[in-house]
Coordinates of C-alpha atoms in Angstrom, one line a residue:
Chain U
X1 CA 162.4 23.8 136.6
X2 CA 162.0 21.4 133.5
X3 CA 159.3 21.8 131.0
X4 CA 156.2 19.6 131.7
X5 CA 154.9 18.0 128.6
X6 CA 151.3 17.1 128.9
X7 CA 149.1 15.5 126.4
X8 CA 151.5 14.2 124.0
X9 CA 154.0 11.5 124.0
X10 CA 157.6 12.6 124.9
X11 CA 158.8 11.6 121.4
X12 CA 156.4 14.0 119.5
X13 CA 156.7 16.8 122.0
X14 CA 158.4 19.3 120.2
X15 CA 158.9 23.0 120.6
X16 CA 160.5 25.8 118.7
X17 CA 161.7 28.5 120.8
X18 CA 163.0 31.8 119.6
X19 CA 165.3 34.0 121.8
X20 CA 166.5 37.4 121.0
X21 CA 169.9 38.8 122.1
X22 CA 172.3 41.7 121.5
X23 CA 175.9 42.7 122.5
X24 CA 176.1 45.3 125.0
X25 CA 179.2 46.7 126.9
X26 CA 180.3 44.6 129.9
X27 CA 178.5 45.7 133.2
X28 CA 181.6 46.8 134.8
X29 CA 182.5 49.2 132.0
X30 CA 182.7 52.8 132.5
X31 CA 180.4 54.1 129.9
X32 CA 181.0 57.7 128.9
X33 CA 180.1 60.3 126.2
X34 CA 183.1 61.2 124.2
X35 CA 184.1 64.9 123.0
X36 CA 182.2 63.9 119.7
X37 CA 179.1 63.0 121.6
X38 CA 179.3 59.3 121.0
X39 CA 179.2 56.7 123.6
X40 CA 182.5 55.2 124.6
X41 CA 183.4 52.4 126.9
X42 CA 187.3 52.4 126.7
X43 CA 188.6 48.9 126.1
X44 CA 185.9 47.1 127.9
X45 CA 184.6 44.0 126.4
X46 CA 181.3 43.6 124.6
X47 CA 179.2 40.8 126.3
X48 CA 175.7 39.3 125.9
X49 CA 173.2 41.8 127.3
X50 CA 173.1 40.5 131.0
X51 CA 169.4 40.0 131.1
X52 CA 169.4 37.9 127.9
X53 CA 171.7 35.2 129.6
X54 CA 168.6 34.1 131.5
X55 CA 166.5 34.0 128.4
X56 CA 169.2 32.1 126.5
X57 CA 169.4 29.4 129.3
X58 CA 165.7 28.9 129.4
X59 CA 165.3 28.6 125.6
X60 CA 168.1 25.8 125.8
X61 CA 166.4 24.2 128.7
X62 CA 162.8 24.3 127.3
X63 CA 163.9 23.1 123.7
X64 CA 166.1 20.4 125.1
X65 CA 163.4 19.2 127.4
X66 CA 160.7 19.1 124.8
X67 CA 163.0 17.5 122.1
X68 CA 162.5 20.8 120.2
X69 CA 165.0 23.5 119.0
X70 CA 166.1 27.1 120.0
X71 CA 166.9 29.9 117.5
X72 CA 168.6 33.0 118.6
X73 CA 168.2 36.1 116.7
X74 CA 170.0 39.5 116.9
X75 CA 168.9 42.8 115.3
X76 CA 171.8 44.8 114.5
X77 CA 175.1 45.2 112.6
X78 CA 177.9 42.6 112.6
X79 CA 179.3 43.4 116.1
X80 CA 176.1 41.6 117.4
X81 CA 177.5 38.2 115.9
X82 CA 179.5 38.2 119.1
X83 CA 176.4 37.8 121.3
X84 CA 175.0 35.1 118.8
X85 CA 178.2 33.0 118.8
X86 CA 178.1 33.2 122.6
X87 CA 174.6 31.9 122.5
X88 CA 175.4 29.0 120.2
X89 CA 178.4 28.1 122.4
X90 CA 176.0 28.0 125.3
X91 CA 173.9 25.4 123.4
X92 CA 171.2 27.3 121.2
X93 CA 170.7 25.3 118.0
X94 CA 170.6 28.0 115.3
X95 CA 171.3 31.8 114.9
X96 CA 170.3 34.4 112.4
X97 CA 171.0 38.2 112.3
X98 CA 168.8 40.8 110.9
X99 CA 170.3 44.0 109.5
X100 CA 169.3 46.8 107.1
X101 CA 170.5 50.3 106.6
X102 CA 166.9 51.4 107.3
X103 CA 167.3 50.2 110.9
X104 CA 170.2 52.5 111.4
X105 CA 168.1 55.0 113.5
X106 CA 165.5 52.6 114.5
X107 CA 163.4 53.2 117.5
X108 CA 161.7 50.4 119.5
X109 CA 158.7 50.3 117.1
X110 CA 161.1 49.6 114.0
X111 CA 163.0 47.1 116.0
X112 CA 159.8 45.3 117.1
X113 CA 158.5 45.1 113.7
X114 CA 161.7 43.7 112.4
X115 CA 161.8 41.2 115.3
X116 CA 158.3 40.0 114.5
X117 CA 159.0 39.7 111.0
X118 CA 162.0 37.3 111.8
X119 CA 159.6 35.2 114.1
X120 CA 157.1 35.0 111.1
X121 CA 159.8 34.2 108.7
X122 CA 160.7 31.0 110.7
X123 CA 157.0 30.1 110.6
X124 CA 156.5 27.4 113.2
X125 CA 157.5 29.1 116.4
X126 CA 155.7 28.1 119.5
X127 CA 157.4 30.5 122.3
X128 CA 159.5 33.6 122.2
X129 CA 161.5 34.2 125.3
X130 CA 163.1 37.6 125.8
X131 CA 165.4 39.1 128.5
X132 CA 164.0 41.5 131.0
X133 CA 165.4 44.6 129.3
X134 CA 168.3 45.8 127.2
X135 CA 170.8 47.8 129.2
X136 CA 172.3 49.9 126.4
X137 CA 168.9 51.3 125.4
X138 CA 167.8 51.3 129.0
X139 CA 164.3 50.0 128.2
X140 CA 162.2 46.9 127.9
X141 CA 159.5 48.4 125.6
X142 CA 160.5 46.6 122.6
X143 CA 159.5 43.3 124.2
X144 CA 155.9 44.1 124.7
X145 CA 156.0 45.7 121.1
X146 CA 157.3 42.4 119.6
X147 CA 154.3 40.6 121.1
X148 CA 151.9 43.3 119.8
X149 CA 153.2 43.1 116.2
X150 CA 152.9 39.3 116.4
X151 CA 149.5 39.6 117.9
X152 CA 150.5 37.1 120.5
X153 CA 149.9 37.3 124.3
X154 CA 152.7 38.7 126.4
X155 CA 153.7 37.4 129.9
X156 CA 156.3 39.6 131.3
X157 CA 158.5 39.2 134.4
X158 CA 158.2 35.4 134.4
X159 CA 160.1 33.9 137.4
X160 CA 159.2 30.3 136.6
X161 CA 157.6 28.3 133.8
X162 CA 155.3 25.9 135.5
X163 CA 153.9 23.9 132.7
X164 CA 153.4 23.8 128.9
X165 CA 150.4 21.6 127.8
X166 CA 150.7 20.5 124.3
X167 CA 147.2 19.3 123.6
X168 CA 145.6 22.3 125.0
X169 CA 148.4 24.5 123.6
X170 CA 148.7 26.5 126.7
X171 CA 151.6 27.8 129.0
X172 CA 151.4 28.4 132.7
X173 CA 154.0 30.7 134.3
X174 CA 154.6 32.5 137.6
X175 CA 155.2 36.2 137.3
X176 CA 157.1 38.4 139.8
X177 CA 155.2 41.7 140.2
X178 CA 155.6 44.6 142.6
X179 CA 152.9 43.2 145.0
X180 CA 153.7 39.7 144.8
X181 CA 153.8 36.5 142.6
X182 CA 151.0 35.9 140.0
X183 CA 150.2 32.4 138.5
X184 CA 148.8 33.0 134.9
X185 CA 148.0 30.7 132.0
X186 CA 148.0 31.9 128.3
X187 CA 147.5 30.2 125.0
X188 CA 150.5 29.4 122.7
X189 CA 152.2 30.9 120.7
X190 CA 153.2 33.5 123.2
X191 CA 156.0 35.8 124.1
X192 CA 157.6 35.8 127.6
X193 CA 160.2 38.0 129.2
X194 CA 162.0 36.4 132.0
X195 CA 163.7 37.4 135.3
X196 CA 166.9 36.8 137.0
X197 CA 165.7 34.1 139.3
X198 CA 164.2 31.8 136.5
X199 CA 167.6 29.9 136.2
X200 CA 171.5 29.9 136.5
X201 CA 172.8 30.6 133.1
X202 CA 175.5 28.1 132.1
X203 CA 179.0 29.0 130.9
X204 CA 179.7 28.1 127.2
X205 CA 181.6 24.7 127.0
X206 CA 184.9 24.3 125.2
X207 CA 183.2 22.2 122.5
X208 CA 180.6 24.7 122.3
X209 CA 182.9 27.5 121.7
X210 CA 184.7 25.6 119.1
X211 CA 181.5 24.8 117.3
X212 CA 180.2 28.2 117.5
X213 CA 183.4 29.9 116.1
X214 CA 182.8 27.9 112.9
X215 CA 179.1 28.7 112.6
X216 CA 178.1 31.0 109.5
X217 CA 175.3 33.1 110.8
X218 CA 172.9 34.2 108.1
X219 CA 172.0 37.8 107.7
X220 CA 168.5 38.7 106.8
X221 CA 167.5 42.0 105.5
X222 CA 164.1 43.7 105.7
X223 CA 163.2 42.6 102.3
X224 CA 164.1 39.1 103.1
X225 CA 161.4 39.4 106.1
X226 CA 159.0 41.3 104.0
X227 CA 158.8 43.9 106.5
X228 CA 158.2 47.8 106.0
X229 CA 159.0 49.9 109.0
X230 CA 156.5 52.1 110.7
X231 CA 157.6 55.7 110.7
X232 CA 160.1 56.8 113.5
X233 CA 158.3 58.7 116.0
X234 CA 161.1 59.3 118.6
X235 CA 164.7 60.5 118.1
X236 CA 167.8 61.0 120.3
X237 CA 169.0 64.4 120.3
X238 CA 172.2 64.0 122.3
X239 CA 173.9 61.8 125.0
X240 CA 175.4 63.5 128.1
X241 CA 177.5 62.4 131.0
X242 CA 176.0 62.4 134.5
X243 CA 176.4 65.5 136.2
X244 CA 179.1 65.4 138.7
X245 CA 178.1 64.9 142.3
X246 CA 178.1 68.3 144.1
X247 CA 180.2 68.6 147.3
X248 CA 182.3 66.0 149.1
X249 CA 181.3 63.4 151.3
X250 CA 181.2 64.4 155.0
X251 CA 182.8 61.7 157.3
X252 CA 181.1 61.3 160.5
X253 CA 183.6 60.1 163.3
X254 CA 183.3 58.9 166.9
X255 CA 182.0 56.0 168.7
X256 CA 179.0 54.2 167.1
X257 CA 176.6 56.2 169.3
X258 CA 178.3 59.5 168.3
X259 CA 178.3 58.7 164.7
X260 CA 174.6 57.8 164.9
X261 CA 173.8 61.0 166.7
X262 CA 175.5 63.1 164.2
X263 CA 173.9 61.4 161.1
X264 CA 170.4 61.7 162.7
X265 CA 171.2 65.5 163.3
X266 CA 172.2 65.9 159.7
X267 CA 169.2 63.9 158.3
X268 CA 166.8 65.8 160.3
X269 CA 168.4 69.2 158.9
X270 CA 168.1 67.6 155.4
X271 CA 164.4 67.0 156.1
X272 CA 164.6 63.6 154.6
X273 CA 163.1 61.9 157.9
Chain G
X1 CA 138.7 65.5 122.3
X2 CA 142.2 66.9 122.1
X3 CA 143.7 66.1 125.4
X4 CA 146.6 64.8 127.5
X5 CA 145.8 61.3 128.8
X6 CA 147.2 59.9 132.1
X7 CA 146.7 56.3 133.0
X8 CA 146.0 55.9 136.8
X9 CA 147.2 52.5 137.8
X10 CA 145.2 50.8 140.5
X11 CA 145.7 47.7 142.6
X12 CA 142.6 46.1 144.3
X13 CA 140.6 49.2 143.5
X14 CA 143.0 51.9 145.0
X15 CA 145.3 54.2 143.0
X16 CA 149.0 53.5 143.2
X17 CA 150.4 56.6 144.9
X18 CA 152.9 57.1 142.0
X19 CA 150.0 57.6 139.7
X20 CA 149.4 61.0 141.1
X21 CA 152.9 62.0 140.0
X22 CA 151.9 61.1 136.4
X23 CA 148.8 63.3 136.8
X24 CA 151.2 66.1 138.2
X25 CA 153.5 65.7 135.1
X26 CA 150.4 65.5 132.8
X27 CA 149.0 68.8 134.3
X28 CA 152.2 70.5 133.2
X29 CA 152.2 69.1 129.7
X30 CA 148.3 69.9 129.2
X31 CA 148.6 73.5 130.5
X32 CA 151.6 74.1 128.1
X33 CA 149.7 72.7 125.2
X34 CA 146.4 74.4 126.2
X35 CA 144.4 71.1 126.3
X36 CA 142.4 69.4 129.0
X37 CA 143.9 66.9 131.3
X38 CA 142.1 63.5 131.0
X39 CA 142.6 60.7 133.6
X40 CA 141.9 57.1 132.6
X41 CA 140.8 54.7 135.2
X42 CA 140.1 50.9 134.4
X43 CA 139.2 48.2 136.7
X44 CA 137.4 47.8 140.1
X45 CA 136.3 50.8 141.9
X46 CA 137.0 52.9 139.0
X47 CA 134.4 55.6 139.8
X48 CA 135.8 56.3 143.5
X49 CA 139.2 56.5 142.0
X50 CA 138.0 58.8 139.2
X51 CA 136.7 61.2 142.1
X52 CA 140.1 61.1 143.6
X53 CA 141.7 61.9 140.1
X54 CA 139.5 65.1 140.0
X55 CA 140.9 66.1 143.3
X56 CA 144.5 65.6 142.0
X57 CA 143.9 67.9 139.1
X58 CA 142.3 65.9 136.2
X59 CA 139.7 68.0 134.0
X60 CA 138.1 64.9 132.8
X61 CA 138.1 61.1 133.6
X62 CA 137.4 58.1 131.3
X63 CA 136.3 55.2 133.3
X64 CA 135.7 51.5 132.6
X65 CA 134.8 49.3 135.6
X66 CA 134.3 46.0 133.6
X67 CA 134.8 42.5 135.0
X68 CA 137.4 41.7 132.3
X69 CA 139.5 44.7 133.8
X70 CA 139.4 43.4 137.4
X71 CA 143.2 42.7 138.0
X72 CA 145.5 44.0 135.4
X73 CA 146.0 41.9 132.2
X74 CA 147.9 43.4 129.4
X75 CA 145.5 42.4 126.5
X76 CA 142.2 44.0 127.8
X77 CA 144.0 47.0 129.1
X78 CA 146.1 47.7 126.1
X79 CA 143.2 47.2 123.6
X80 CA 141.2 49.6 125.5
X81 CA 143.8 52.1 125.7
X82 CA 144.5 51.9 122.0
X83 CA 140.9 52.1 121.1
X84 CA 140.6 55.4 123.3
X85 CA 143.7 56.8 121.6
X86 CA 142.4 56.1 118.1
X87 CA 139.0 57.6 118.9
X88 CA 140.3 60.7 120.8
X89 CA 143.7 61.3 119.2
X90 CA 145.3 62.9 122.4
X91 CA 148.5 64.8 122.1
X92 CA 150.3 62.7 124.7
X93 CA 149.6 59.7 126.9
X94 CA 151.5 59.5 130.2
X95 CA 151.8 56.9 133.0
X96 CA 154.4 56.0 135.7
X97 CA 156.7 53.4 134.3
X98 CA 155.9 50.6 136.8
X99 CA 156.0 47.1 135.6
X100 CA 152.5 47.4 134.4
X101 CA 152.7 50.9 133.2
X102 CA 155.7 50.3 131.0
X103 CA 154.1 47.2 129.2
X104 CA 150.7 49.0 128.8
X105 CA 152.0 52.1 127.1
X106 CA 154.5 50.1 125.0
X107 CA 151.7 47.8 123.9
X108 CA 149.2 50.6 123.1
X109 CA 152.0 52.6 121.3
X110 CA 152.7 49.6 119.1
X111 CA 149.0 49.2 118.4
X112 CA 148.6 52.7 117.2
X113 CA 152.3 53.1 115.7
X114 CA 153.1 55.8 118.2
X115 CA 156.4 56.8 119.6
X116 CA 157.3 55.9 123.1
X117 CA 159.9 57.1 125.5
X118 CA 160.3 55.4 128.8
X119 CA 162.3 56.0 132.1
X120 CA 161.6 59.7 131.6
X121 CA 163.2 61.8 134.5
X122 CA 162.4 65.2 133.2
X123 CA 160.4 66.7 130.4
X124 CA 159.7 70.0 128.6
X125 CA 157.0 70.8 125.9
X126 CA 158.6 72.6 123.0
X127 CA 156.8 75.3 121.0
X128 CA 156.2 73.0 118.0
X129 CA 154.4 70.6 120.4
X130 CA 157.2 68.0 120.5
X131 CA 157.9 66.8 124.1
X132 CA 161.6 66.9 124.9
X133 CA 162.8 64.4 127.7
X134 CA 165.8 63.3 129.6
X135 CA 166.2 59.6 130.3
X136 CA 169.1 57.5 131.6
X137 CA 170.6 54.8 129.3
X138 CA 173.4 52.2 129.6
X139 CA 172.2 51.2 133.0
X140 CA 172.0 54.7 134.1
X141 CA 175.6 55.5 133.5
X142 CA 174.9 58.2 131.0
X143 CA 171.9 60.4 130.0
X144 CA 170.1 60.7 126.7
X145 CA 168.2 63.8 125.6
X146 CA 165.2 62.6 123.2
X147 CA 162.3 64.0 121.7
X148 CA 158.8 62.7 120.5
X149 CA 157.2 63.8 117.3
X150 CA 154.2 66.2 117.4
X151 CA 153.0 64.4 114.3
X152 CA 151.9 61.6 116.2
X153 CA 150.5 60.7 119.7
X154 CA 153.6 61.1 122.2
X155 CA 153.6 58.2 124.9
X156 CA 155.8 58.9 127.9
X157 CA 156.5 56.4 130.8
X158 CA 157.9 58.3 133.7
X159 CA 160.5 57.2 136.2
X160 CA 158.8 56.8 139.6
X161 CA 159.6 59.6 142.1
X162 CA 160.9 61.9 139.4
X163 CA 157.6 64.1 139.2
X164 CA 155.6 65.7 141.9
X165 CA 151.9 65.1 142.6
X166 CA 149.6 68.2 142.7
X167 CA 148.3 68.8 146.3
X168 CA 144.7 67.4 146.2
X169 CA 141.9 69.8 146.4
X170 CA 139.0 68.2 148.2
X171 CA 136.3 70.3 146.2
X172 CA 137.8 69.8 142.8
X173 CA 135.7 67.6 140.5
X174 CA 136.3 66.2 137.2
X175 CA 133.7 65.3 134.4
X176 CA 133.4 61.7 134.5
X177 CA 132.5 59.6 131.3
X178 CA 132.0 55.7 131.2
X179 CA 133.6 54.0 128.3
X180 CA 133.1 50.4 127.1
X181 CA 135.7 47.6 127.2
X182 CA 137.4 46.8 123.9
X183 CA 137.5 43.1 124.5
X184 CA 135.1 40.5 125.8
X185 CA 136.4 37.7 128.2
X186 CA 136.5 35.1 125.3
X187 CA 138.8 37.3 123.2
X188 CA 141.5 37.4 126.0
X189 CA 144.1 34.5 125.9
X190 CA 145.6 35.1 129.4
X191 CA 143.8 34.0 132.7
X192 CA 145.0 34.9 136.1
X193 CA 144.9 31.7 138.3
X194 CA 146.3 33.0 141.5
X195 CA 148.1 35.7 143.3
X196 CA 150.3 35.3 146.4
X197 CA 150.6 38.9 147.8
X198 CA 153.7 39.7 149.7
X199 CA 152.4 41.7 152.7
X200 CA 154.4 43.6 155.2
X201 CA 157.1 44.6 152.8
X202 CA 157.5 48.1 151.2
X203 CA 157.8 48.3 147.6
X204 CA 161.4 49.1 146.7
X205 CA 160.7 51.4 143.7
X206 CA 158.0 53.3 145.6
X207 CA 160.0 53.6 148.8
X208 CA 161.2 57.1 150.1
X209 CA 163.8 55.4 152.3
X210 CA 165.9 52.4 151.5
X211 CA 168.3 50.6 153.9
X212 CA 170.5 48.2 151.9
X213 CA 172.9 45.5 152.9
X214 CA 175.9 44.0 151.2
X215 CA 178.4 41.2 151.4
X216 CA 179.5 42.4 154.9
X217 CA 176.1 41.4 156.4
X218 CA 177.9 38.0 156.9
X219 CA 180.0 39.7 159.7
X220 CA 177.2 39.3 162.1
X221 CA 178.9 38.7 165.6
X222 CA 175.8 36.4 166.6
X223 CA 176.6 32.7 166.5
X224 CA 174.8 30.5 164.2
X225 CA 172.9 27.6 166.1
X226 CA 175.0 24.5 166.3
X227 CA 174.6 22.2 163.3
X228 CA 173.7 25.1 160.9
X229 CA 174.7 23.9 157.5
X230 CA 175.9 27.3 156.3
X231 CA 176.9 29.7 159.3
X232 CA 177.8 32.5 157.0
X233 CA 174.4 32.7 155.2
X234 CA 172.5 32.3 158.6
X235 CA 174.4 35.1 160.0
X236 CA 173.8 37.4 157.1
X237 CA 170.0 36.4 157.0
X238 CA 169.8 37.0 160.8
X239 CA 171.4 40.5 160.1
X240 CA 169.0 41.4 157.4
X241 CA 166.1 40.4 159.6
X242 CA 167.0 41.5 163.0
X243 CA 169.5 44.4 162.3
X244 CA 168.8 46.2 159.1
X245 CA 164.8 45.5 159.1
X246 CA 164.4 47.2 162.5
X247 CA 166.2 50.2 161.0
X248 CA 164.1 50.2 157.9
X249 CA 161.0 49.9 160.0
X250 CA 161.8 52.8 162.3
X251 CA 162.2 54.9 159.1
X252 CA 159.2 53.4 157.3
X253 CA 161.5 52.3 154.6
X254 CA 162.2 49.1 152.6
X255 CA 165.1 46.8 152.7
X256 CA 167.5 46.5 149.6
X257 CA 170.5 44.6 148.8
X258 CA 173.6 44.4 146.7
X259 CA 174.0 41.7 144.1
X260 CA 176.7 40.0 146.2
X261 CA 174.2 39.6 149.0
X262 CA 171.7 38.3 146.9
X263 CA 174.0 35.8 144.8
X264 CA 175.3 34.6 148.1
X265 CA 171.8 33.6 149.2
X266 CA 171.6 36.2 152.0
X267 CA 168.3 37.6 150.7
X268 CA 165.6 37.0 147.9
X269 CA 166.4 38.6 144.4
X270 CA 163.2 40.9 144.8
X271 CA 165.4 43.1 147.1
X272 CA 168.4 43.6 144.7
X273 CA 169.2 47.2 143.8
X274 CA 171.5 47.7 140.8
X275 CA 172.0 47.0 137.2
X276 CA 170.5 43.6 137.2
X277 CA 168.2 44.4 139.9
X278 CA 165.9 47.3 140.6
X279 CA 166.7 51.0 139.9
X280 CA 165.7 53.2 142.8
X281 CA 165.7 56.9 143.5
X282 CA 164.7 57.4 147.2
X283 CA 165.0 60.5 149.4
X284 CA 167.4 58.6 151.6
X285 CA 169.5 55.6 150.8
X286 CA 171.5 54.1 153.5
X287 CA 174.2 51.5 152.1
X288 CA 175.5 49.2 154.9
X289 CA 178.4 47.0 154.2
X290 CA 178.1 47.6 150.5
X291 CA 181.5 48.5 148.8
X292 CA 179.6 50.3 145.9
X293 CA 180.5 48.6 142.7
X294 CA 179.6 50.6 139.4
X295 CA 176.8 48.0 138.8
X296 CA 175.3 48.7 142.2
X297 CA 175.9 52.7 141.7
X298 CA 173.8 52.5 138.4
X299 CA 170.8 51.4 140.6
X300 CA 170.8 53.9 143.3
X301 CA 172.9 56.9 142.3
X302 CA 169.9 59.3 141.8
X303 CA 169.0 59.0 145.5
X304 CA 168.6 62.4 147.1
X305 CA 170.7 61.6 150.1
X306 CA 173.2 58.6 150.3
X307 CA 174.7 57.4 153.6
X308 CA 177.5 54.8 153.6
X309 CA 178.3 52.7 156.5
X310 CA 181.4 50.5 155.8
X311 CA 184.4 49.2 157.5
X312 CA 186.7 50.0 154.6
X313 CA 187.3 53.9 154.4
X314 CA 188.7 53.3 150.8
X315 CA 185.3 51.8 149.6
X316 CA 184.2 53.4 146.3
X317 CA 180.7 53.9 148.0
X318 CA 182.3 56.9 149.9
X319 CA 183.0 58.8 146.6
X320 CA 179.2 58.7 146.0
X321 CA 177.8 59.2 149.6
X322 CA 176.8 62.5 151.1
X323 CA 177.6 61.3 154.6
X324 CA 180.1 58.5 155.5
X325 CA 180.5 56.4 158.7
X326 CA 183.5 54.2 158.8
X327 CA 183.0 51.4 161.1
X328 CA 181.2 48.1 161.9
X329 CA 177.8 48.2 160.6
X330 CA 176.7 45.7 163.4
X331 CA 177.7 48.3 165.9
X332 CA 176.6 51.5 163.9
X333 CA 173.1 50.3 162.7
X334 CA 171.8 49.3 166.1
X335 CA 172.9 52.6 167.5
X336 CA 171.3 54.4 164.5
X337 CA 168.0 52.6 165.2
X338 CA 168.0 53.5 168.9
X339 CA 168.9 57.2 168.1
X340 CA 166.0 57.4 165.7
X341 CA 163.6 55.8 168.0
X342 CA 164.5 58.4 170.6
X343 CA 164.6 61.5 168.3
X344 CA 161.3 60.4 166.2
X345 CA 159.6 59.4 169.6
X346 CA 158.9 56.0 168.6

């Protein structure tokens, strides 16, 4: 769904979109806790956080359609440059990475403060697009906290951008909630998080990959952003492997009718019906 | 008021059933800390829901039935929760981590510079007042033990179906106090323009029973009508509607799907279970024609009882399942539906 520019001539219809991403282990990776208590994923590749692909695609579409630009930002050490280069190869215009030793044990509040600082440093941002969640940390809480630290409205679970009205400075979106679809408008600037069904992320082109490989990605410290972190209020004590599943699978044989009868018998015994 | 706060989520003036789970967890935390349990009810019909909260174990209820709070919007809800947290300095704030619960707690935690732990599956209050929790990370492939700090207000978003609600006591009453909203309508940047409710479907994350279909849904023996552009998709869609849904219906459950089935266009994305879909934890999960890729397992492995129906006896799903049925789902599922109708007297 292309962006609809209302109220201004196409030539002056510009938009600065910021999108955040990070590198996470490939979704097929077997993630485990090693003997030293740290996370390992064998020789599985690091990929762009799968949810971010939809945010990256949407930022490219929106920026292109409005004749504006998209900037991608990662917060983390150098390994996250891979996700940034993938983003550039897809067609995002510019990239930056925020890192500081003080972010080493950052919780979501510190992450959000740094992210909001980066958006403020860019200055002219109209829209921040985020993936639904980060699979490594297993949460989406930083999304909402970025919006609050910016003081901008937050529209989560967006399945479609219906329109952007430049003269009124508003955005209209469709959100996918538990009970159905909601249509909602908000003023800009705003933060949105997008769902899987908003688009089909593109693969990086050959030319895009070549261009991205040469890109020099600036690194910003917290001092560059003028951000001081809020106190850390949560800490991870340890990581654990999942408890092994107890018992063996019980195979139920026979004709389909016999299998069905045996299963219903077991389910009644288990009291799950 | 030193207390433990629990936000009661409502939809169209009724409490979401999982909210009472949060109140159950809140009761444990409040008792251990020796403070009262206060429920927060915002929105339409708040007073009736407040009375119900009393029956489910709340000592106090703070209610705000203001027009700005009819229909959930993050800004007025978060501003009000943050205001109440600043005023009352509760020890902890709990809610079930639904789509609304997660964003509300995250926003109010940010506004008050408080710590937040989400997707909490178990919790324990330590002697120093910190709350220690277990939560899945890396898409449910490993677990993290984490703790909040007793120096601040500890926000916890709970995984749905991980905690038990208290049995309601019809005579129990909570002390109800009305509070004022934090924002007026002209201070709110978002406006709801419409809502298209999906009726007749059971919400996946709340469902006690889920029947899911995978790629093998395309093996429907029924013939697609002549001229159907994509017979494979037609067969799979027909199978979801006329074979899986009747089984889900007789069980009072919801229909789920694997990513392969969603990507092939067999069923909408809202039904997807797994790493890039929904994480579910029902009492009973029946996987039909799903091989059980690691991404799918991540979304359903905490289900209490897992049943796998698959033609391929070597499919990885059988390693996770409690009961395995090797065979054609198009033969087994109808037999299962018929057997259940007979046994459950439907």
